[in-house]
PDB file of N, CA and C in Angstrom:
ATOM      1  N   MET A 403      43.802 -32.674 -35.986  1.00 76.00           N
ATOM      2  CA  MET A 403      43.734 -31.122 -35.365  1.00 76.00           C
ATOM      3  C   MET A 403      42.809 -30.179 -35.899  1.00 76.00           C
ATOM      4  N   THR A 404      42.776 -30.594 -36.767  1.00 93.00           N
ATOM      5  CA  THR A 404      41.671 -29.243 -37.966  1.00 93.00           C
ATOM      6  C   THR A 404      40.797 -29.106 -37.052  1.00 93.00           C
ATOM      7  N   ARG A 405      40.143 -30.354 -37.285  1.00 93.00           N
ATOM      8  CA  ARG A 405      38.544 -31.072 -36.480  1.00 93.00           C
ATOM      9  C   ARG A 405      38.634 -30.708 -35.037  1.00 93.00           C
ATOM     10  N   LEU A 406      39.407 -31.259 -34.227  1.00 93.00           N
ATOM     11  CA  LEU A 406      39.250 -30.700 -32.726  1.00 93.00           C
ATOM     12  C   LEU A 406      39.395 -29.127 -32.771  1.00 93.00           C
ATOM     13  N   SER A 407      40.411 -28.310 -33.231  1.00 94.00           N
ATOM     14  CA  SER A 407      40.305 -27.309 -33.364  1.00 94.00           C
ATOM     15  C   SER A 407      39.247 -26.614 -33.557  1.00 94.00           C
ATOM     16  N   THR A 408      38.420 -26.998 -34.744  1.00 95.00           N
ATOM     17  CA  THR A 408      36.983 -26.591 -35.727  1.00 95.00           C
ATOM     18  C   THR A 408      36.248 -26.691 -34.314  1.00 95.00           C
ATOM     19  N   VAL A 409      36.006 -27.877 -33.472  1.00 95.00           N
ATOM     20  CA  VAL A 409      35.050 -27.861 -32.514  1.00 95.00           C
ATOM     21  C   VAL A 409      35.453 -27.342 -31.230  1.00 95.00           C
ATOM     22  N   LEU A 410      36.686 -26.979 -30.864  1.00 95.00           N
ATOM     23  CA  LEU A 410      37.045 -25.747 -29.696  1.00 95.00           C
ATOM     24  C   LEU A 410      36.825 -24.623 -30.116  1.00 95.00           C
ATOM     25  N   LEU A 411      36.715 -23.994 -31.191  1.00 95.00           N
ATOM     26  CA  LEU A 411      36.113 -22.746 -31.795  1.00 95.00           C
ATOM     27  C   LEU A 411      34.391 -22.463 -31.648  1.00 95.00           C
ATOM     28  N   ILE A 412      34.100 -23.504 -31.862  1.00 96.00           N
ATOM     29  CA  ILE A 412      32.925 -23.671 -32.157  1.00 96.00           C
ATOM     30  C   ILE A 412      32.257 -23.976 -30.292  1.00 96.00           C
ATOM     31  N   ALA A 413      32.822 -24.407 -29.898  1.00 96.00           N
ATOM     32  CA  ALA A 413      32.514 -23.945 -28.393  1.00 96.00           C
ATOM     33  C   ALA A 413      32.733 -22.728 -27.758  1.00 96.00           C
ATOM     34  N   LEU A 414      33.963 -22.437 -28.294  1.00 96.00           N
ATOM     35  CA  LEU A 414      34.453 -21.108 -27.476  1.00 96.00           C
ATOM     36  C   LEU A 414      33.672 -20.077 -27.828  1.00 96.00           C
ATOM     37  N   VAL A 415      33.178 -20.194 -29.342  1.00 97.00           N
ATOM     38  CA  VAL A 415      32.004 -19.162 -29.623  1.00 97.00           C
ATOM     39  C   VAL A 415      30.446 -19.158 -28.844  1.00 97.00           C
ATOM     40  N   ALA A 416      30.344 -20.400 -29.062  1.00 97.00           N
ATOM     41  CA  ALA A 416      29.187 -21.162 -27.973  1.00 97.00           C
ATOM     42  C   ALA A 416      29.291 -20.264 -26.639  1.00 97.00           C
ATOM     43  N   SER A 417      30.455 -20.601 -25.884  1.00 97.00           N
ATOM     44  CA  SER A 417      30.362 -20.095 -24.572  1.00 97.00           C
ATOM     45  C   SER A 417      30.224 -18.550 -24.330  1.00 97.00           C
ATOM     46  N   GLY A 418      30.963 -18.186 -25.498  1.00 97.00           N
ATOM     47  CA  GLY A 418      31.192 -16.628 -25.467  1.00 97.00           C
ATOM     48  C   GLY A 418      29.384 -16.153 -25.521  1.00 97.00           C
ATOM     49  N   LEU A 419      28.870 -16.573 -26.667  1.00 97.00           N
ATOM     50  CA  LEU A 419      27.570 -16.206 -27.018  1.00 97.00           C
ATOM     51  C   LEU A 419      26.839 -16.173 -25.589  1.00 97.00           C
ATOM     52  N   TYR A 420      26.578 -17.775 -24.964  1.00 97.00           N
ATOM     53  CA  TYR A 420      25.838 -17.616 -23.701  1.00 97.00           C
ATOM     54  C   TYR A 420      26.266 -17.150 -22.375  1.00 97.00           C
ATOM     55  N   LEU A 421      27.803 -16.650 -22.295  1.00 97.00           N
ATOM     56  CA  LEU A 421      28.078 -15.478 -21.633  1.00 97.00           C
ATOM     57  C   LEU A 421      27.444 -14.072 -21.774  1.00 97.00           C
ATOM     58  N   VAL A 422      27.662 -13.402 -23.032  1.00 97.00           N
ATOM     59  CA  VAL A 422      26.668 -12.616 -23.219  1.00 97.00           C
ATOM     60  C   VAL A 422      25.285 -12.562 -23.000  1.00 97.00           C
ATOM     61  N   LYS A 423      24.517 -13.483 -23.316  1.00 97.00           N
ATOM     62  CA  LYS A 423      23.327 -13.536 -22.714  1.00 97.00           C
ATOM     63  C   LYS A 423      22.718 -13.427 -21.421  1.00 97.00           C
ATOM     64  N   VAL A 424      23.686 -14.282 -20.347  1.00 97.00           N
ATOM     65  CA  VAL A 424      23.437 -14.425 -19.055  1.00 97.00           C
ATOM     66  C   VAL A 424      24.061 -13.143 -18.527  1.00 97.00           C
ATOM     67  N   SER A 425      24.944 -12.431 -18.553  1.00 97.00           N
ATOM     68  CA  SER A 425      25.326 -10.797 -18.273  1.00 97.00           C
ATOM     69  C   SER A 425      24.416  -9.757 -18.768  1.00 97.00           C
ATOM     70  N   TYR A 426      23.524 -10.279 -19.870  1.00 97.00           N
ATOM     71  CA  TYR A 426      22.570  -9.372 -20.355  1.00 97.00           C
ATOM     72  C   TYR A 426      21.394  -9.633 -19.612  1.00 97.00           C
ATOM     73  N   GLU A 427      20.817 -10.908 -19.103  1.00 97.00           N
ATOM     74  CA  GLU A 427      19.909 -11.281 -18.371  1.00 97.00           C
ATOM     75  C   GLU A 427      20.226 -10.671 -16.605  1.00 97.00           C
ATOM     76  N   ALA A 428      21.301 -11.097 -16.554  1.00 98.00           N
ATOM     77  CA  ALA A 428      21.701 -10.562 -14.898  1.00 98.00           C
ATOM     78  C   ALA A 428      21.457  -9.159 -14.676  1.00 98.00           C
ATOM     79  N   ARG A 429      21.647  -8.183 -15.705  1.00 97.00           N
ATOM     80  CA  ARG A 429      21.848  -6.709 -15.857  1.00 97.00           C
ATOM     81  C   ARG A 429      20.268  -6.640 -15.730  1.00 97.00           C
ATOM     82  N   ARG A 430      19.615  -6.559 -16.693  1.00 98.00           N
ATOM     83  CA  ARG A 430      18.055  -7.161 -16.992  1.00 98.00           C
ATOM     84  C   ARG A 430      17.388  -6.897 -15.671  1.00 98.00           C
ATOM     85  N   LEU A 431      17.626  -7.988 -14.808  1.00 98.00           N
ATOM     86  CA  LEU A 431      16.922  -8.671 -13.802  1.00 98.00           C
ATOM     87  C   LEU A 431      17.802  -7.545 -12.241  1.00 98.00           C
ATOM     88  N   PHE A 432      19.095  -7.041 -12.709  1.00 98.00           N
ATOM     89  CA  PHE A 432      19.268  -6.272 -11.315  1.00 98.00           C
ATOM     90  C   PHE A 432      18.359  -4.690 -11.608  1.00 98.00           C
ATOM     91  N   VAL A 433      18.213  -4.329 -12.425  1.00 98.00           N
ATOM     92  CA  VAL A 433      17.355  -3.087 -13.308  1.00 98.00           C
ATOM     93  C   VAL A 433      16.047  -3.515 -12.474  1.00 98.00           C
ATOM     94  N   ASP A 434      15.179  -4.341 -12.500  1.00 98.00           N
ATOM     95  CA  ASP A 434      14.452  -4.921 -12.362  1.00 98.00           C
ATOM     96  C   ASP A 434      14.246  -4.578 -10.856  1.00 98.00           C
ATOM     97  N   LEU A 435      15.252  -5.465 -10.562  1.00 98.00           N
ATOM     98  CA  LEU A 435      15.160  -4.954  -8.683  1.00 98.00           C
ATOM     99  C   LEU A 435      15.380  -3.835  -8.292  1.00 98.00           C
ATOM    100  N   GLU A 436      16.080  -3.511  -8.925  1.00 98.00           N
ATOM    101  CA  GLU A 436      16.367  -1.821  -8.505  1.00 98.00           C
ATOM    102  C   GLU A 436      15.449  -0.922  -8.307  1.00 98.00           C
ATOM    103  N   ARG A 437      14.052  -1.396  -9.734  1.00 98.00           N
ATOM    104  CA  ARG A 437      13.275  -0.695 -10.086  1.00 98.00           C
ATOM    105  C   ARG A 437      12.338  -1.010  -8.709  1.00 98.00           C
ATOM    106  N   ALA A 438      12.149  -2.267  -8.769  1.00 98.00           N
ATOM    107  CA  ALA A 438      10.993  -2.607  -7.598  1.00 98.00           C
ATOM    108  C   ALA A 438      11.447  -2.319  -6.326  1.00 98.00           C
ATOM    109  N   LYS A 439      12.395  -2.095  -5.645  1.00 98.00           N
ATOM    110  CA  LYS A 439      12.888  -1.442  -4.466  1.00 98.00           C
ATOM    111  C   LYS A 439      13.094   0.266  -4.385  1.00 98.00           C
ATOM    112  N   ALA A 440      12.608   0.635  -5.254  1.00 98.00           N
ATOM    113  CA  ALA A 440      12.149   2.340  -5.810  1.00 98.00           C
ATOM    114  C   ALA A 440      10.792   2.158  -5.192  1.00 98.00           C
ATOM    115  N   GLU A 441      10.334   1.584  -6.059  1.00 98.00           N
ATOM    116  CA  GLU A 441       8.724   1.292  -5.812  1.00 98.00           C
ATOM    117  C   GLU A 441       8.210   1.176  -4.466  1.00 98.00           C
ATOM    118  N   GLU A 442       9.010   0.013  -3.800  1.00 98.00           N
ATOM    119  CA  GLU A 442       8.452  -0.640  -2.771  1.00 98.00           C
ATOM    120  C   GLU A 442       8.872   0.965  -1.308  1.00 98.00           C
ATOM    121  N   GLN A 443       9.718   1.599  -1.725  1.00 97.00           N
ATOM    122  CA  GLN A 443      10.293   2.704  -0.819  1.00 97.00           C
ATOM    123  C   GLN A 443       9.086   4.114  -1.275  1.00 97.00           C
ATOM    124  N   GLN A 444       8.404   4.238  -2.205  1.00 98.00           N
ATOM    125  CA  GLN A 444       7.292   4.764  -3.102  1.00 98.00           C
ATOM    126  C   GLN A 444       6.301   4.714  -2.346  1.00 98.00           C
ATOM    127  N   LEU A 445       6.271   3.573  -2.070  1.00 97.00           N
ATOM    128  CA  LEU A 445       4.682   2.767  -1.405  1.00 97.00           C
ATOM    129  C   LEU A 445       4.227   3.138   0.125  1.00 97.00           C
ATOM    130  N   GLN A 446       5.792   2.706   0.538  1.00 97.00           N
ATOM    131  CA  GLN A 446       5.862   3.039   2.112  1.00 97.00           C
ATOM    132  C   GLN A 446       5.813   4.567   2.322  1.00 97.00           C
ATOM    133  N   ALA A 447       6.425   5.301   1.593  1.00 97.00           N
ATOM    134  CA  ALA A 447       6.182   6.617   1.896  1.00 97.00           C
ATOM    135  C   ALA A 447       4.611   6.764   1.782  1.00 97.00           C
ATOM    136  N   ASP A 448       3.788   6.777   0.729  1.00 97.00           N
ATOM    137  CA  ASP A 448       2.562   7.029   0.723  1.00 97.00           C
ATOM    138  C   ASP A 448       1.754   6.441   1.630  1.00 97.00           C
ATOM    139  N   GLU A 449       2.469   5.024   1.830  1.00 97.00           N
ATOM    140  CA  GLU A 449       1.710   4.206   3.219  1.00 97.00           C
ATOM    141  C   GLU A 449       1.368   5.306   4.547  1.00 97.00           C
ATOM    142  N   ARG A 450       3.376   5.682   4.543  1.00 97.00           N
ATOM    143  CA  ARG A 450       3.159   6.249   5.908  1.00 97.00           C
ATOM    144  C   ARG A 450       1.885   7.854   5.879  1.00 97.00           C
ATOM    145  N   ARG A 451       1.705   8.488   4.758  1.00 96.00           N
ATOM    146  CA  ARG A 451       1.779   9.644   4.499  1.00 96.00           C
ATOM    147  C   ARG A 451      -0.107   9.505   4.684  1.00 96.00           C
ATOM    148  N   LEU A 452      -0.509   8.342   4.128  1.00 95.00           N
ATOM    149  CA  LEU A 452      -1.984   8.156   4.028  1.00 95.00           C
ATOM    150  C   LEU A 452      -2.386   7.883   5.790  1.00 95.00           C
ATOM    151  N   GLU A 453      -1.499   7.377   6.481  1.00 94.00           N
ATOM    152  CA  GLU A 453      -1.874   6.970   7.674  1.00 94.00           C
ATOM    153  C   GLU A 453      -1.956   7.970   8.547  1.00 94.00           C
ATOM    154  N   ALA A 454      -0.893   8.956   8.397  1.00 93.00           N
ATOM    155  CA  ALA A 454      -1.072  10.557   8.973  1.00 93.00           C
ATOM    156  C   ALA A 454      -2.003  11.140   8.551  1.00 93.00           C
ATOM    157  N   GLU A 455      -2.693  10.935   7.367  1.00 90.00           N
ATOM    158  CA  GLU A 455      -4.049  11.724   7.061  1.00 90.00           C
ATOM    159  C   GLU A 455      -5.031  10.891   7.839  1.00 90.00           C
ATOM    160  N   ARG A 456      -5.104  10.066   7.848  1.00 89.00           N
ATOM    161  CA  ARG A 456      -5.775   9.190   8.497  1.00 89.00           C
ATOM    162  C   ARG A 456      -6.294   9.151   9.754  1.00 89.00           C
ATOM    163  N   ARG A 457      -4.974   9.748  10.661  1.00 89.00           N
ATOM    164  CA  ARG A 457      -4.605  10.029  12.027  1.00 89.00           C
ATOM    165  C   ARG A 457      -5.541  11.320  12.119  1.00 89.00           C
ATOM    166  N   THR A 458      -5.012  12.153  11.142  1.00 85.00           N
ATOM    167  CA  THR A 458      -5.499  13.697  11.130  1.00 85.00           C
ATOM    168  C   THR A 458      -7.157  13.448  11.365  1.00 85.00           C
ATOM    169  N   ALA A 459      -7.639  12.778  10.164  1.00 82.00           N
ATOM    170  CA  ALA A 459      -9.255  12.996   9.853  1.00 82.00           C
ATOM    171  C   ALA A 459     -10.000  12.382  10.989  1.00 82.00           C
ATOM    172  N   ALA A 460      -9.341  11.450  11.741  1.00 81.00           N
ATOM    173  CA  ALA A 460     -10.155  10.795  12.685  1.00 81.00           C
ATOM    174  C   ALA A 460     -10.219  11.643  14.291  1.00 81.00           C
ATOM    175  N   THR A 461      -9.816  12.612  14.574  1.00 85.00           N
ATOM    176  CA  THR A 461      -9.522  12.834  15.597  1.00 85.00           C
ATOM    177  C   THR A 461     -10.614  14.079  15.633  1.00 85.00           C
ATOM    178  N   HIS A 462     -11.252  13.527  17.069  1.00 84.00           N
ATOM    179  CA  HIS A 462     -12.231  14.052  17.841  1.00 84.00           C
ATOM    180  C   HIS A 462     -12.752  15.415  17.444  1.00 84.00           C
ATOM    181  N   LEU A 463     -11.736  16.156  17.756  1.00 85.00           N
ATOM    182  CA  LEU A 463     -11.975  17.839  17.560  1.00 85.00           C
ATOM    183  C   LEU A 463     -12.586  17.544  16.033  1.00 85.00           C
ATOM    184  N   ARG A 464     -12.036  17.137  14.988  1.00 83.00           N
ATOM    185  CA  ARG A 464     -12.176  17.192  13.416  1.00 83.00           C
ATOM    186  C   ARG A 464     -13.488  16.551  13.151  1.00 83.00           C
ATOM    187  N   VAL A 465     -14.320  15.949  13.916  1.00 83.00           N
ATOM    188  CA  VAL A 465     -15.357  14.635  13.547  1.00 83.00           C
ATOM    189  C   VAL A 465     -16.419  15.879  14.138  1.00 83.00           C
ATOM    190  N   GLU A 466     -16.345  16.200  15.538  1.00 86.00           N
ATOM    191  CA  GLU A 466     -17.228  16.816  16.275  1.00 86.00           C
ATOM    192  C   GLU A 466     -17.467  18.495  15.353  1.00 86.00           C
ATOM    193  N   ARG A 467     -16.125  18.942  14.784  1.00 86.00           N
ATOM    194  CA  ARG A 467     -16.214  19.740  13.993  1.00 86.00           C
ATOM    195  C   ARG A 467     -17.177  19.770  12.482  1.00 86.00           C
ATOM    196  N   VAL A 468     -16.856  18.802  11.784  1.00 85.00           N
ATOM    197  CA  VAL A 468     -17.328  18.353  10.627  1.00 85.00           C
ATOM    198  C   VAL A 468     -19.111  18.051  10.761  1.00 85.00           C
ATOM    199  N   ALA A 469     -19.412  17.299  12.024  1.00 85.00           N
ATOM    200  CA  ALA A 469     -20.891  17.303  12.530  1.00 85.00           C
ATOM    201  C   ALA A 469     -21.531  18.431  12.726  1.00 85.00           C
ATOM    202  N   ARG A 470     -20.933  18.788  13.325  1.00 87.00           N
ATOM    203  CA  ARG A 470     -21.686  20.435  13.343  1.00 87.00           C
ATOM    204  C   ARG A 470     -21.585  21.504  12.374  1.00 87.00           C
ATOM    205  N   ASP A 471     -20.564  21.701  11.685  1.00 90.00           N
ATOM    206  CA  ASP A 471     -20.724  22.639  10.775  1.00 90.00           C
ATOM    207  C   ASP A 471     -21.499  22.032   9.137  1.00 90.00           C
ATOM    208  N   LYS A 472     -21.293  20.630   9.268  1.00 89.00           N
ATOM    209  CA  LYS A 472     -21.824  19.872   7.928  1.00 89.00           C
ATOM    210  C   LYS A 472     -23.122  19.045   7.605  1.00 89.00           C
ATOM    211  N   LEU A 473     -22.923  18.591   8.803  1.00 88.00           N
ATOM    212  CA  LEU A 473     -24.619  17.630   9.012  1.00 88.00           C
ATOM    213  C   LEU A 473     -25.485  18.090   9.889  1.00 88.00           C
ATOM    214  N   ASN A 474     -24.922  19.815  10.693  1.00 86.00           N
ATOM    215  CA  ASN A 474     -26.038  20.759  11.607  1.00 86.00           C
ATOM    216  C   ASN A 474     -26.140  19.591  12.753  1.00 86.00           C
ATOM    217  N   MET A 475     -25.271  19.225  13.086  1.00 85.00           N
ATOM    218  CA  MET A 475     -25.587  18.484  14.493  1.00 85.00           C
ATOM    219  C   MET A 475     -25.027  19.624  15.660  1.00 85.00           C
ATOM    220  N   ARG A 476     -25.713  19.108  16.771  1.00 82.00           N
ATOM    221  CA  ARG A 476     -25.405  19.923  17.997  1.00 82.00           C
ATOM    222  C   ARG A 476     -25.339  18.412  19.387  1.00 82.00           C
ATOM    223  N   GLN A 477     -24.379  19.170  20.190  1.00 81.00           N
ATOM    224  CA  GLN A 477     -24.253  18.367  21.219  1.00 81.00           C
ATOM    225  C   GLN A 477     -25.685  18.440  21.919  1.00 81.00           C
ATOM    226  N   ALA A 478     -25.598  16.639  22.797  1.00 80.00           N
ATOM    227  CA  ALA A 478     -26.954  16.852  23.491  1.00 80.00           C
ATOM    228  C   ALA A 478     -26.885  17.103  24.951  1.00 80.00           C
ATOM    229  N   ASN A 479     -28.117  17.804  25.379  1.00 82.00           N
ATOM    230  CA  ASN A 479     -28.003  18.288  26.629  1.00 82.00           C
ATOM    231  C   ASN A 479     -29.299  17.746  27.270  1.00 82.00           C
ATOM    232  N   ALA A 480     -29.854  18.175  28.319  1.00 81.00           N
ATOM    233  CA  ALA A 480     -30.742  17.669  28.977  1.00 81.00           C
ATOM    234  C   ALA A 480     -32.302  18.455  28.693  1.00 81.00           C
ATOM    235  N   GLU A 481     -31.773  19.327  27.776  1.00 82.00           N
ATOM    236  CA  GLU A 481     -32.960  20.319  27.695  1.00 82.00           C
ATOM    237  C   GLU A 481     -33.869  19.580  26.218  1.00 82.00           C
ATOM    238  N   THR A 482     -32.822  19.026  25.373  1.00 80.00           N
ATOM    239  CA  THR A 482     -33.008  18.460  24.166  1.00 80.00           C
ATOM    240  C   THR A 482     -33.055  17.142  24.136  1.00 80.00           C
ATOM    241  N   THR A 483     -33.170  16.214  25.611  1.00 83.00           N
ATOM    242  CA  THR A 483     -33.279  14.695  25.457  1.00 83.00           C
ATOM    243  C   THR A 483     -34.408  14.096  25.447  1.00 83.00           C
ATOM    244  N   VAL A 484     -34.728  13.474  25.056  1.00 83.00           N
ATOM    245  CA  VAL A 484     -36.700  13.048  25.609  1.00 83.00           C
ATOM    246  C   VAL A 484     -36.184  11.378  25.749  1.00 83.00           C
ATOM    247  N   TYR A 485     -36.283  10.745  26.777  1.00 83.00           N
ATOM    248  CA  TYR A 485     -36.671   9.521  27.454  1.00 83.00           C
ATOM    249  C   TYR A 485     -37.528   8.852  27.053  1.00 83.00           C
ATOM    250  N   VAL A 486     -37.875   7.628  26.344  1.00 87.00           N
ATOM    251  CA  VAL A 486     -38.542   6.583  26.029  1.00 87.00           C
ATOM    252  C   VAL A 486     -38.823   5.666  27.063  1.00 87.00           C
ATOM    253  N   ALA A 487     -39.795   5.315  27.524  1.00 87.00           N
ATOM    254  CA  ALA A 487     -39.932   4.284  28.472  1.00 87.00           C
ATOM    255  C   ALA A 487     -40.792   3.453  27.917  1.00 87.00           C
ATOM    256  N   GLU A 488     -40.237   1.879  27.717  1.00 85.00           N
ATOM    257  CA  GLU A 488     -40.942   1.086  26.751  1.00 85.00           C
ATOM    258  C   GLU A 488     -41.794   0.404  28.018  1.00 85.00           C
ATOM    259  N   LYS A 489     -43.426   0.428  27.588  1.00 83.00           N
ATOM    260  CA  LYS A 489     -44.395   0.226  28.245  1.00 83.00           C
ATOM    261  C   LYS A 489     -44.523  -1.596  28.115  1.00 83.00           C
ATOM    262  N   PRO A 490     -44.669  -2.429  29.401  1.00 79.00           N
ATOM    263  CA  PRO A 490     -44.809  -3.908  29.486  1.00 79.00           C
ATOM    264  C   PRO A 490     -46.283  -4.165  28.262  1.00 79.00           C
ATOM    265  N   ALA A 491     -45.786  -4.932  27.763  1.00 76.00           N
ATOM    266  CA  ALA A 491     -46.725  -5.950  27.272  1.00 76.00           C
ATOM    267  C   ALA A 491     -47.874  -6.458  27.909  1.00 76.00           C
ATOM    268  N   SER A 492     -49.269  -6.182  27.530  1.00 73.00           N
ATOM    269  CA  SER A 492     -50.271  -6.744  28.255  1.00 73.00           C
ATOM    270  C   SER A 492     -50.536  -8.156  28.403  1.00 73.00           C
ATOM    271  N   GLY A 493     -50.513  -8.793  29.414  1.00 63.00           N
ATOM    272  CA  GLY A 493     -50.814 -10.148  29.827  1.00 63.00           C
ATOM    273  C   GLY A 493     -49.037 -10.976  29.664  1.00 63.00           C
ATOM    274  N   ALA A 494     -48.135 -10.362  30.304  1.00 58.00           N
ATOM    275  CA  ALA A 494     -46.754 -10.372  30.322  1.00 58.00           C
ATOM    276  C   ALA A 494     -46.703 -10.866  31.751  1.00 58.00           C
ATOM    277  N   SER A 495     -46.118 -12.210  31.856  1.00 58.00           N
ATOM    278  CA  SER A 495     -45.890 -12.771  33.374  1.00 58.00           C
ATOM    279  C   SER A 495     -44.745 -12.439  33.582  1.00 58.00           C
ATOM    280  N   ARG A 496     -44.508 -12.055  34.839  1.00 51.00           N
ATOM    281  CA  ARG A 496     -43.256 -11.709  35.780  1.00 51.00           C
ATOM    282  C   ARG A 496     -42.782 -12.505  36.633  1.00 51.00           C
TER     283      ARG A 496
END
């Protein structure tokens, strides 16, 4: 009976240690999961913010203002437009 009791005691201690290890691993994985969820939410918020900034930066009026102010561009009109006609190549058959 002593031998059986010793074997059962060893099995009990081993299963207890295994249970502690599994519980610790489960807690660690849960913390990692929660951290990943928080990071996902932060990345989604950053994506929405950057998308809004991109839309704001790409508006027609802003592009026109930047072109006029920083690049010294102006809107084309009939007075400043020059049309170039291509001369047909000599000896070309039609």
